[in-house]
Short mmCIF file of C-alpha atoms in Angstrom, two decimals:
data_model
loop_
_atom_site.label_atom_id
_atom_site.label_comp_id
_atom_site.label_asym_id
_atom_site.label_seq_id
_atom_site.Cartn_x
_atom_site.Cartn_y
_atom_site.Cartn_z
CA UNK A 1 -29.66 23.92 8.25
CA UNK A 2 -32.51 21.41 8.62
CA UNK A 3 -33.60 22.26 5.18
CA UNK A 4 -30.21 21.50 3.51
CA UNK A 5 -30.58 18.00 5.88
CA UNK A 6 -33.90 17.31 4.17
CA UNK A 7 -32.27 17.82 0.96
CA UNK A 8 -29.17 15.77 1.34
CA UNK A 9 -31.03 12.89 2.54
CA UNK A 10 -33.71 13.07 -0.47
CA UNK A 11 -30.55 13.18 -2.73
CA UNK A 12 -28.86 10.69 -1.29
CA UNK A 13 -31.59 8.20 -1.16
CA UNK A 14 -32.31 9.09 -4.80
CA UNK A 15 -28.70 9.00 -5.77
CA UNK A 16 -28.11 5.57 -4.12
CA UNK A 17 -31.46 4.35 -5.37
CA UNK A 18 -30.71 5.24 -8.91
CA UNK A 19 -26.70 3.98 -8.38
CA UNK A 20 -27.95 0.19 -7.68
CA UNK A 21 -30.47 0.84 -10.50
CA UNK A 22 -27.47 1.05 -12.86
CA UNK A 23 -24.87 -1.26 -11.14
CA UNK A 24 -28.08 -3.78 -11.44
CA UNK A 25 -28.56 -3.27 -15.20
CA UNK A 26 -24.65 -3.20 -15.52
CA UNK A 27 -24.35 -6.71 -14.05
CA UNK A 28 -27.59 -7.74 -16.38
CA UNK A 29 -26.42 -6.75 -19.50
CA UNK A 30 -22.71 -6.87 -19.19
CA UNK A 31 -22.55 -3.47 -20.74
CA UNK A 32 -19.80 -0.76 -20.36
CA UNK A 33 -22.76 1.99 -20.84
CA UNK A 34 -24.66 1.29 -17.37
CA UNK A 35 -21.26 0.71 -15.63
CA UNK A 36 -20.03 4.04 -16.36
CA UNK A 37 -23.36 5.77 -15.80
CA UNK A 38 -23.40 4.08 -12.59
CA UNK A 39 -19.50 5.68 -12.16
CA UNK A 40 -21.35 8.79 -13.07
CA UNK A 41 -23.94 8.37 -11.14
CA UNK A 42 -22.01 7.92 -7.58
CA UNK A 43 -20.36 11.40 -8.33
CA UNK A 44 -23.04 13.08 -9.51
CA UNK A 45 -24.68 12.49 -5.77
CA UNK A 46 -21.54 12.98 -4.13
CA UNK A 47 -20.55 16.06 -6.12
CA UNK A 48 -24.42 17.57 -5.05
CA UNK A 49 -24.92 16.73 -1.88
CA UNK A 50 -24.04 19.31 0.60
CA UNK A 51 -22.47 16.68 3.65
CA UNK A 52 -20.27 15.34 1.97
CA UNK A 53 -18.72 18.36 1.20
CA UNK A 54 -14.45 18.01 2.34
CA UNK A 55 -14.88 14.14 2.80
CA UNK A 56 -16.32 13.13 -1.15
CA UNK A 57 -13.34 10.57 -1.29
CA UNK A 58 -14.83 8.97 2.31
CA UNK A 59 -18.31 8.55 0.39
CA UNK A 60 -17.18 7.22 -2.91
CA UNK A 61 -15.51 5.07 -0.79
CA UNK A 62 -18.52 3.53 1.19
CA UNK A 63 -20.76 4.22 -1.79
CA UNK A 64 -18.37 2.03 -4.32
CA UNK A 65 -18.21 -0.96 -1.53
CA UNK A 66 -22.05 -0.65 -0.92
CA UNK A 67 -23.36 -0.33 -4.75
CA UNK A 68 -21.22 -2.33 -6.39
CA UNK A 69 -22.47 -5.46 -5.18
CA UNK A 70 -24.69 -6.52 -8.55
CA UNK A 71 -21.70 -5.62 -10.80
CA UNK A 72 -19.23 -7.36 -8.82
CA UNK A 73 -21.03 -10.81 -8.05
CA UNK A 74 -21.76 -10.89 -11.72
CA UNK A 75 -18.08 -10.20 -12.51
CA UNK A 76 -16.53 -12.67 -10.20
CA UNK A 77 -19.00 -15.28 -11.37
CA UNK A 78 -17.58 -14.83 -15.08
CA UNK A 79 -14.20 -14.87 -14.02
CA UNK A 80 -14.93 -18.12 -11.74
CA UNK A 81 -16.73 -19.72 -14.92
CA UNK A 82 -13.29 -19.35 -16.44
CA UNK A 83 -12.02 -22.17 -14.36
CA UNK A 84 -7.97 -22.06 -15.97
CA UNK A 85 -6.55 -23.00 -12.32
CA UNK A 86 -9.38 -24.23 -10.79
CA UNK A 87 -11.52 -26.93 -13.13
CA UNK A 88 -12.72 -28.84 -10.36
CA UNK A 89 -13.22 -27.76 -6.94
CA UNK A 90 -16.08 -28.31 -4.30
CA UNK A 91 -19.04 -26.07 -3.83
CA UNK A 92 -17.52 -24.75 -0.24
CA UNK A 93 -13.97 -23.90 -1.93
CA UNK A 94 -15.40 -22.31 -5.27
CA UNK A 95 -17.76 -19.73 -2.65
CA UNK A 96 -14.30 -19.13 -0.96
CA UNK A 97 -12.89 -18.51 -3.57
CA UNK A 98 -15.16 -16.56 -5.24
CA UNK A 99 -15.55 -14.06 -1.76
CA UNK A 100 -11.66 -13.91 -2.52
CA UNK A 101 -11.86 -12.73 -6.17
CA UNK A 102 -14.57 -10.41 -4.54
CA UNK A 103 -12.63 -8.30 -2.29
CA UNK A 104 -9.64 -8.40 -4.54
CA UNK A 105 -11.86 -6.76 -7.55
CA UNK A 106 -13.70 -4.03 -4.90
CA UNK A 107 -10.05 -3.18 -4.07
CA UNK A 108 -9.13 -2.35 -7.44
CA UNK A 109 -12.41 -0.37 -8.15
CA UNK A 110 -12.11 1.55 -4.57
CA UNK A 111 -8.86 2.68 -6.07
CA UNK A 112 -9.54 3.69 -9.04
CA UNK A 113 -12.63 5.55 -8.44
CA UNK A 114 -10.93 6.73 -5.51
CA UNK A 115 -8.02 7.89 -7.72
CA UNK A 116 -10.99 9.91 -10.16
CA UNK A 117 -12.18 11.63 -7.03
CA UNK A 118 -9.09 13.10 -5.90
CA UNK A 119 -8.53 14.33 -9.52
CA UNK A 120 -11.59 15.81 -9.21
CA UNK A 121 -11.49 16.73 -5.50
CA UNK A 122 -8.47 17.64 -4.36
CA UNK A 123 -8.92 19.28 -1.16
CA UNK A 124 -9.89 16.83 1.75
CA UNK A 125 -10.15 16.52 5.48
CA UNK A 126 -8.94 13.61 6.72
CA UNK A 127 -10.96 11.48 8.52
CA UNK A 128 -10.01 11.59 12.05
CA UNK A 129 -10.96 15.05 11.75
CA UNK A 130 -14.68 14.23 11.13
CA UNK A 131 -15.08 13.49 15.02
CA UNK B 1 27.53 6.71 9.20
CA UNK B 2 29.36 3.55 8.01
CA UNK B 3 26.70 0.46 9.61
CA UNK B 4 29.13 -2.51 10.50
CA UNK B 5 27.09 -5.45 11.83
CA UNK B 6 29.65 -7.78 12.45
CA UNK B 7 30.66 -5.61 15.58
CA UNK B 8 29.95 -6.51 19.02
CA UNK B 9 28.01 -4.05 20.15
CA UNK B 10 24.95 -1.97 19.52
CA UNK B 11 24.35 0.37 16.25
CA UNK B 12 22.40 3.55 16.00
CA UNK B 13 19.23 2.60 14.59
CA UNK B 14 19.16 4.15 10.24
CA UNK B 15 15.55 4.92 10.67
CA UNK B 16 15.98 8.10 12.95
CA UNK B 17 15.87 11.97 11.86
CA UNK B 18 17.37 14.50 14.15
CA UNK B 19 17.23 18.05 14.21
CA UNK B 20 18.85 20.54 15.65
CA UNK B 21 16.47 22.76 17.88
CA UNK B 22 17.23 26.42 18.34
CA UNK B 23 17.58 25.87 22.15
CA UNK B 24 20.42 23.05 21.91
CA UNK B 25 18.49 20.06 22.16
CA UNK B 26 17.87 17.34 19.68
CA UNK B 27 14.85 15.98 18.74
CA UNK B 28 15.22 12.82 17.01
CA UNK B 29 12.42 10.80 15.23
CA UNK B 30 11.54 7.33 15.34
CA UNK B 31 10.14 6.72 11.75
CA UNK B 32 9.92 3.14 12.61
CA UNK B 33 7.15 3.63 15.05
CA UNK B 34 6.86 7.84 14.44
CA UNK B 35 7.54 8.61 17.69
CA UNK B 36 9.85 12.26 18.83
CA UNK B 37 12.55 11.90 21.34
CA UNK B 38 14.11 15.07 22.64
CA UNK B 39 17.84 14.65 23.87
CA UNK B 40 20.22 16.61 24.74
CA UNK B 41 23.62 17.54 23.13
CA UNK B 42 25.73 14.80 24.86
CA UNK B 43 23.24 12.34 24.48
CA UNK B 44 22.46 12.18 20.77
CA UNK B 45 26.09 12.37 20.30
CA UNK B 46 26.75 9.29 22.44
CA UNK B 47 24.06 7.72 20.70
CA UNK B 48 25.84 8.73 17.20
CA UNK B 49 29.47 7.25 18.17
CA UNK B 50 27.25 3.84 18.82
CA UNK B 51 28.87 2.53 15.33
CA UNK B 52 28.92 -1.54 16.22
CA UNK B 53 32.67 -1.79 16.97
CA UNK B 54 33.19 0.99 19.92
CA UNK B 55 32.44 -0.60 23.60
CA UNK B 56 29.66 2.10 24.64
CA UNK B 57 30.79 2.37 28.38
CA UNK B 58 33.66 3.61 26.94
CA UNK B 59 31.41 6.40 24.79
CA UNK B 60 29.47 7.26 27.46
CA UNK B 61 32.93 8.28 29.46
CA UNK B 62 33.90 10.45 26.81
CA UNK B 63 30.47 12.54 26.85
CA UNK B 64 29.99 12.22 30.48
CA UNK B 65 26.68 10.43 30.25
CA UNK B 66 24.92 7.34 32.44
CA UNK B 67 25.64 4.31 29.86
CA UNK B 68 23.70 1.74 31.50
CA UNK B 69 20.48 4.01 31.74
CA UNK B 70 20.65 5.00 28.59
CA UNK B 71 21.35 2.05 26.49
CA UNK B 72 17.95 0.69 28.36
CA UNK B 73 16.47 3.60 26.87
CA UNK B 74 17.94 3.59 23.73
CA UNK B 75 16.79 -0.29 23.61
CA UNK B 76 13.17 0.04 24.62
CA UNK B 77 12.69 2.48 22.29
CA UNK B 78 14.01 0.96 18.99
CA UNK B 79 17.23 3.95 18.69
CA UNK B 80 19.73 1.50 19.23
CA UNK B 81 20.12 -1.83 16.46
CA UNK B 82 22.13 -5.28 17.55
CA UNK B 83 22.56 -6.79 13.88
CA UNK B 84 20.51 -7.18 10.61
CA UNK B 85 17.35 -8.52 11.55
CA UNK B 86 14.61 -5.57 12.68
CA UNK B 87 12.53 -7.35 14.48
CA UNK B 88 12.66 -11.97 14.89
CA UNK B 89 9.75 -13.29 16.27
CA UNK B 90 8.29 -16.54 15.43
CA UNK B 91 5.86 -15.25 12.82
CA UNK B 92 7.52 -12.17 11.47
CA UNK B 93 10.86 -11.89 10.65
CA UNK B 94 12.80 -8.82 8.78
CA UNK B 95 16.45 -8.83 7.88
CA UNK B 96 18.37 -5.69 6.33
CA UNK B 97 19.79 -6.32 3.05
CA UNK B 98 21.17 -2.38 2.29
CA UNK B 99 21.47 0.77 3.94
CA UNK B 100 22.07 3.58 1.43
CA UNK B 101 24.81 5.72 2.09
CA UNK B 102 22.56 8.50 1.99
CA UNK B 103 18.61 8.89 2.89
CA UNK B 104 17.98 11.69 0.76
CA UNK B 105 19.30 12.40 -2.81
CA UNK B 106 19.65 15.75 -4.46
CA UNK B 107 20.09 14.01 -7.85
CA UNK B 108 18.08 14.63 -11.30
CA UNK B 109 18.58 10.94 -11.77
CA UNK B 110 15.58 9.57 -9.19
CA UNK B 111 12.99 12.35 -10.58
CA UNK B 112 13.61 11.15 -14.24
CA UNK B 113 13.18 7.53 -13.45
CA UNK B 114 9.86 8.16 -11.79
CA UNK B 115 8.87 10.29 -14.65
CA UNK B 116 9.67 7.94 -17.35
CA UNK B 117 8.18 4.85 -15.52
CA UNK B 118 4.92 6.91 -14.71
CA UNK B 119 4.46 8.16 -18.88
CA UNK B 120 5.57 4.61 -20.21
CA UNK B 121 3.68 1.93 -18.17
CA UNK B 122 0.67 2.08 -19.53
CA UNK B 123 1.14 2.47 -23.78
CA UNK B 124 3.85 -0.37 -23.04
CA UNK B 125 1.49 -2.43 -21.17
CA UNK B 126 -1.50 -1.99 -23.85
CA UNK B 127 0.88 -2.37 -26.77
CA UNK B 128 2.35 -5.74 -24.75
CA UNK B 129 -1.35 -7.05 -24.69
CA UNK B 130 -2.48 -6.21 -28.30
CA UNK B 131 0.89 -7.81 -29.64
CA UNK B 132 0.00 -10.98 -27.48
CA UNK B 133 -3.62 -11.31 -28.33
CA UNK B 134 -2.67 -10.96 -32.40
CA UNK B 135 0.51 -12.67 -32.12
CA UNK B 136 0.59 -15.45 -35.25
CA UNK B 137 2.69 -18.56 -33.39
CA UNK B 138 1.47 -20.47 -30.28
CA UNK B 139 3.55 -19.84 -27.21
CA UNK B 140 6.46 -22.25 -26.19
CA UNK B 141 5.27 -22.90 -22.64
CA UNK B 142 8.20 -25.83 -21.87
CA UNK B 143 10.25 -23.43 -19.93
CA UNK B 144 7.34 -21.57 -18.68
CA UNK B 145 8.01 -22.20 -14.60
CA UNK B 146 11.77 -20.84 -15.48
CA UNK B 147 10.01 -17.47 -16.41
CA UNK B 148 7.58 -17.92 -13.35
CA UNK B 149 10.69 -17.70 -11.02
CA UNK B 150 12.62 -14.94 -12.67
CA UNK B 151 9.68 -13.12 -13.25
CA UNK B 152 8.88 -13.26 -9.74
CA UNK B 153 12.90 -12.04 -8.48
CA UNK B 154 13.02 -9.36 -11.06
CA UNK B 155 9.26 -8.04 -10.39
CA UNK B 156 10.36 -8.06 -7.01
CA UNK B 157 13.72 -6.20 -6.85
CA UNK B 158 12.29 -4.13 -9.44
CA UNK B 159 9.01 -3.18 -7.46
CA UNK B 160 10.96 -2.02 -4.41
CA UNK B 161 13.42 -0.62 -5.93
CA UNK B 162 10.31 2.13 -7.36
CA UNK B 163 9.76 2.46 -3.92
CA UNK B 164 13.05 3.43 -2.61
CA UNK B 165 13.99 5.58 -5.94
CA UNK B 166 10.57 7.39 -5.73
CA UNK B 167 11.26 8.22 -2.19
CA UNK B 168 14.52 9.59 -3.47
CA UNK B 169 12.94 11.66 -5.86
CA UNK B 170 10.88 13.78 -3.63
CA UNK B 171 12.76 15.74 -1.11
CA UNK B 172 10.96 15.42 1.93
CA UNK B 173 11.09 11.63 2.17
CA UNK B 174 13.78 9.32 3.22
CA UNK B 175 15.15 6.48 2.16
CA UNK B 176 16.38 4.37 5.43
CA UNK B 177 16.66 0.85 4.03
CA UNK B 178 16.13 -2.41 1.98
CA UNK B 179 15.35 -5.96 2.83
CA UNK B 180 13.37 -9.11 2.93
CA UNK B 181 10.92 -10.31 5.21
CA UNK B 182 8.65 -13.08 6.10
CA UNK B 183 5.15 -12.28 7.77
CA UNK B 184 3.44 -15.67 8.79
CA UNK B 185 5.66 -17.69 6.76
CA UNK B 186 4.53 -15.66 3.73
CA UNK B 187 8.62 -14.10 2.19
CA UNK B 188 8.72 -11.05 0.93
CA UNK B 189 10.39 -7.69 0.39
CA UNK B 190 10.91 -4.37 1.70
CA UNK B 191 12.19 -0.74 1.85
CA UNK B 192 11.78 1.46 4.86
CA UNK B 193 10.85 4.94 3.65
CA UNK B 194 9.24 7.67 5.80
CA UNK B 195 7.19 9.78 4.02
CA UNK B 196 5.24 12.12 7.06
CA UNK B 197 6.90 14.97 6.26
CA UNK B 198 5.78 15.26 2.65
CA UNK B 199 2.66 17.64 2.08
CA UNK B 200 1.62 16.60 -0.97
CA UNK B 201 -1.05 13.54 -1.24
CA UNK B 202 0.09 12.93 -4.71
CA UNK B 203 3.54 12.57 -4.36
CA UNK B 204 2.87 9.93 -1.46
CA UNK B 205 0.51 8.19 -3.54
CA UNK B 206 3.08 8.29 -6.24
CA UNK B 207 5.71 6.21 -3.99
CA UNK B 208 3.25 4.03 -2.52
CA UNK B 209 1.98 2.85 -6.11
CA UNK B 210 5.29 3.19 -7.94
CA UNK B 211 6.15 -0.65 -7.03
CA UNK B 212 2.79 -1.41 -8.80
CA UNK B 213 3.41 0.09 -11.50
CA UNK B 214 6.97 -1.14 -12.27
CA UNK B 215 5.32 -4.51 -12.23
CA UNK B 216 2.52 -3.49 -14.61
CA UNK B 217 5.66 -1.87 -17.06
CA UNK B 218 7.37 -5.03 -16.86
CA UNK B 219 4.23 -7.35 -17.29
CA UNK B 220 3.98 -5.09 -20.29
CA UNK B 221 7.66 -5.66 -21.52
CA UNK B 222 7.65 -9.10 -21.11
CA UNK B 223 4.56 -9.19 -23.10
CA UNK B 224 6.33 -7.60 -25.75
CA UNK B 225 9.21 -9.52 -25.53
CA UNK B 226 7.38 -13.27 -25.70
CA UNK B 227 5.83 -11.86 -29.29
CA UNK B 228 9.05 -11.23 -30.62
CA UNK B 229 10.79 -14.61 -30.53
CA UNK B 230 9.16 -17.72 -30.07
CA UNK B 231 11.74 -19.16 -28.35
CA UNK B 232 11.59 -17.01 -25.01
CA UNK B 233 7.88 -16.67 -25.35
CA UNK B 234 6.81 -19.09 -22.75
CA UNK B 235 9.57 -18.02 -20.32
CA UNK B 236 8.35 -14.18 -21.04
CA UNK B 237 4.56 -15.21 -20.94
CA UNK B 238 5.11 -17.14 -17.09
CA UNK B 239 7.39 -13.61 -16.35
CA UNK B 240 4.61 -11.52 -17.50
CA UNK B 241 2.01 -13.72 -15.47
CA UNK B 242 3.73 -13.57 -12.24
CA UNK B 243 4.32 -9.42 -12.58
CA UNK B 244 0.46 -8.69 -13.47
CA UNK B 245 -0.16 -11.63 -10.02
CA UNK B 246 1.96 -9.74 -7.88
CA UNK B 247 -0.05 -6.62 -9.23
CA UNK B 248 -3.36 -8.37 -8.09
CA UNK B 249 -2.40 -9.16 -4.98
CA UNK B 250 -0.19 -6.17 -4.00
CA UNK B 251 -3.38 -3.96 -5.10
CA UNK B 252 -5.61 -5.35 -2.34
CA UNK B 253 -6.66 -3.79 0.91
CA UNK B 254 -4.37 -5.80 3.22
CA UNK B 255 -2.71 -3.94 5.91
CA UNK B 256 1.21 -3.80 4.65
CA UNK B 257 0.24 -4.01 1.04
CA UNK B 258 0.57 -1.13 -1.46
CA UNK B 259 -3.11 -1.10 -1.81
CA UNK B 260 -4.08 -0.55 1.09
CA UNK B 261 -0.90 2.32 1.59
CA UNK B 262 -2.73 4.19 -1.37
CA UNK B 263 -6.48 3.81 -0.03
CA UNK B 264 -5.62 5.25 3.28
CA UNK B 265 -4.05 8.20 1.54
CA UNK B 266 -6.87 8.40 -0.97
CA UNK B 267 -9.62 8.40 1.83
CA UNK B 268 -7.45 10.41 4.56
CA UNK B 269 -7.10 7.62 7.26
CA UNK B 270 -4.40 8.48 9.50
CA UNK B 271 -1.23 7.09 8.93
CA UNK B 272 0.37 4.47 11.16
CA UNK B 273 -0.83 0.79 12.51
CA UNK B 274 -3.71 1.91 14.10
CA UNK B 275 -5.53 4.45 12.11
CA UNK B 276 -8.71 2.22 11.67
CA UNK B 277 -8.95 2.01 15.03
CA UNK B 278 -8.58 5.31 16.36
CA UNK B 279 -11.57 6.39 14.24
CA UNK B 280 -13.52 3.93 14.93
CA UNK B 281 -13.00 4.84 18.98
CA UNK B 282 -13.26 8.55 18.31
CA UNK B 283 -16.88 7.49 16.53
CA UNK B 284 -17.48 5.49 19.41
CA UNK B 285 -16.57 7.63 22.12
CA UNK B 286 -18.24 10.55 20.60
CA UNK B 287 -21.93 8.96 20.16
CA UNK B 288 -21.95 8.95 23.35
CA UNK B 289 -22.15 12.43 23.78
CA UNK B 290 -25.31 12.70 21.17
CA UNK B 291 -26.00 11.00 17.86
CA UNK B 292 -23.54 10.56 15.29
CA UNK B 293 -23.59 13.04 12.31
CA UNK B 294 -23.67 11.50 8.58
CA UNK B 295 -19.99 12.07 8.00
CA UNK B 296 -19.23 10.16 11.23
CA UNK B 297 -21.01 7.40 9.96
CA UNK B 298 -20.00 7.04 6.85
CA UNK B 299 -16.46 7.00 8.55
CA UNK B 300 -17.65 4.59 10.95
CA UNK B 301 -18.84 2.10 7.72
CA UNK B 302 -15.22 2.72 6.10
CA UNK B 303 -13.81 1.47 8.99
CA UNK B 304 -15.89 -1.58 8.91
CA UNK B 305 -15.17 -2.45 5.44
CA UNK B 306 -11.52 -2.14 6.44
CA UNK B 307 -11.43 -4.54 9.28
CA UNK B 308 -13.85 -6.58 7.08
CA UNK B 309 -10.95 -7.15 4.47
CA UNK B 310 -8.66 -7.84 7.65
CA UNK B 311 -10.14 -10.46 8.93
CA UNK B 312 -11.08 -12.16 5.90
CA UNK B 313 -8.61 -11.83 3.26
CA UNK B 314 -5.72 -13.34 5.18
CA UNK B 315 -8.13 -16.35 5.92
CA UNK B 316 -8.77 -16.49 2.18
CA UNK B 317 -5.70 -16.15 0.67
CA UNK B 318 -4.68 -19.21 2.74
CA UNK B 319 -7.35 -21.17 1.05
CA UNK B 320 -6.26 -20.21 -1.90
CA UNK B 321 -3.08 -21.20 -1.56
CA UNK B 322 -4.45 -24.78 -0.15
CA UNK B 323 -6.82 -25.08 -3.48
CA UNK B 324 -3.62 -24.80 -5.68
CA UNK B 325 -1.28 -27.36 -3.37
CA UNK B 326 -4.16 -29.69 -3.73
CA UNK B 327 -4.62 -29.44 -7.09
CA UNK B 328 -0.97 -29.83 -7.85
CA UNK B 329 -0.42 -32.67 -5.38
#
């Protein structure tokens, strides 16, 4: 049991490591390539790590909302830059708003990779039975 | 049951299920606040002759049962309805628009809806935005606030009305009823559907997100329809842009939003008002008795994030709204 701990927590530092890596380049190059590697990537760890066996949709979960970060910032910024309702707004409102758009996108993307990994996962404990 | 509010007195309350137990008794369930009442045979019939217009003292007589105690009873724990409005506080407000005649429908009609509006959102939403991208003529915007409103009443009725249908379509849930309500001075809309007795996560994630996607089909539609006559196009361009806002903002993961119905399915948070909470206590309470294991927290974290979104989306939203009075003003 110890041995399968060792391993989980090499993989998931790797796995985490390399899902920023991508997210990162994602938000740098604006390509579609890196953000669905990074998609990949989350499952991939998920998928092969042996605690988060029964509770993968918990994971993705936290894992989406913690390595999305680069992508998102990045995102919202180009939306903000938009400016169709907003053309001229104070420093303190545009950083409100932009924490807004923020949540509101790493809703959408919790749901839809959350939607992927119940396609893929389809039996799993709910969460009050993790206690 | 026939619901007549204009009566004088008290109503049984739509949102309960009873059973009949082998033993006699009758347990009936609160779906409002999923709670199980057992009663006996007198009692839930007493409580089934409360129709609005008969005086229950003069019930109670007829099935030999304590009136006064039980009407407290029946009060305190929501059984029992005085008009149209659920609940009227100060910040939350529901009123009850339609009861259905029946909770539960055995009709092919339900299931075919759902399947058609689950197979055609999506190519009518892409075809909708590659007509409107390579349309030829620039869009008539005059009446553009006209398409805004309707937009926003049609999305609405339409969006609950996937609810309530959906629900209808699967067998275990039920349909109680349909209304509007205003939460901090924020209107809205709603159905009451219980759907705890349905086993399968996908067919509860279908209901929760079918109001989100009837807006998406008819963002779609109305994309369609602004390319086809130049015209309607701004009044079907401010529609379409209203649906594909209420999609945005209904897909977020605010407590009482559809977003947040489907993430909590998704993830396996229990159901009810205070399933972030009890986790986060059970966490709590157990790391007491040794350190936490990964699972616990990583369920811990997703907690966090929830209460995160809370606390600061509501706060948000209202500066949103302030940014767009002030720039309009």
């Amino acid at each position: 049991m110890r041995k399968n701990d060792r391993h989980d927590k090499i993989k998931l530092t790797m796995g985490i490591g390399c899902m920023f890596l991508m997210s990162g380049l994602a938000a740098y190059t604006l390509s579609w390539i890196w953000m669905i590697l990074w998609i990949m990537s989350m499952f991939v760890t998920v998928g092969c790590t042996h605690c988060c066996r029964w509770y993968e949709s918990m994971w993705l979960f936290v894992l989406t909302a913690i390595t999305s970060v680069p992508t998102n910032i990045v995102l919202v910024w180009k939306f903000m830059d938009i400016g169709i309702f907003y053309p001229n707004l104070a420093w303190v409102g545009e950083t409100l708003l932009g924490v807004q758009f923020y949540l509101m996108f790493l809703s959408y993307e919790e749901i839809i990779i959350g939607l992927l990994g119940r396609f893929i996962w389809k039996k799993q404990k709910n969460m009050d039975k993790v206690v | 049951m026939k619901y007549n509010f204009r009566g004088p007195y008290p109503i049984m309350a739509n949102w309960l299920i009873a059973k009949k137990r082998e033993d006699g008794m009758y347990s009936v369930r609160n779906a409002l606040v999923n709670e199980v009442h057992y009663m006996d045979s007198d009692t839930y019939h007493f409580l089934r002759n409360l129709n609005g217009r008969r005086d229950p003292l003069i019930v109670a007589k007829k099935f030999n049962v304590d009136a006064e105690v039980l009407m407290e009873y029946f009060v305190e724990n929501a059984l029992v309805r005085a008009g149209r409005s659920i609940v009227k506080t100060f910040s939350f407000l529901m009123f009850t628009l339609y009861i259905p005649k029946h909770q539960k429908s055995r009709s092919i009609l339900p299931k075919l809806y759902g399947l058609i509006l689950y197979l055609s959102w999506l190519p009518i939403l892409i075809y909708g935005v590659y007509r409107a991208f390579y349309t030829t003529y620039a869009f008539d915007i005059s009446n553009m606030m006209w398409g805004w409103f309707i937009g926003l009443v049609i999305g609405a009725v339409l969006h609950e009305m996937s609810h309530a249908i959906l629900s209808l379509a699967t067998e275990e849930a039920y349909f109680f009823e349909a209304g509007v309500l205003c939460e901090r001075f924020m209107p809205g809309a709603y159905v009451l559907v219980d759907k705890s007795e349905i086993k399968s996560k996908a067919k509860r994630i279908s209901i929760d997100a079918a109001g989100v996607v009837a807006n998406l089909f008819l963002t779609g539609l109305f994309l369609v329809l602004c390319t086809m006559q130049e015209s309607i196009s701004g009044f079907c361009l401010g529609a379409a842009l209203i649906n594909i806002i209420l999609v945005g903002l209904n897909m977020t993961m605010l407590k009482g939003l559809d977003g947040r119905a489907v993430v909590d399915e998704i993830i396996g948070m229990p159901q009810g008002g205070r399933g972030v909470k009890k986790v986060l206590l059970k966490c709590i309470n157990t790391r007491d008795s040794g350190p936490l294991s990964c699972n616990q927290k990583v369920a811990m974290i997703a907690c966090l994030i929830m209460v995160v979104y809370q606390i600061l989306l509501p706060l948000l939203y209202i500066n949103g709204i302030l940014i767009i009075l002030g720039d309009y003003l």
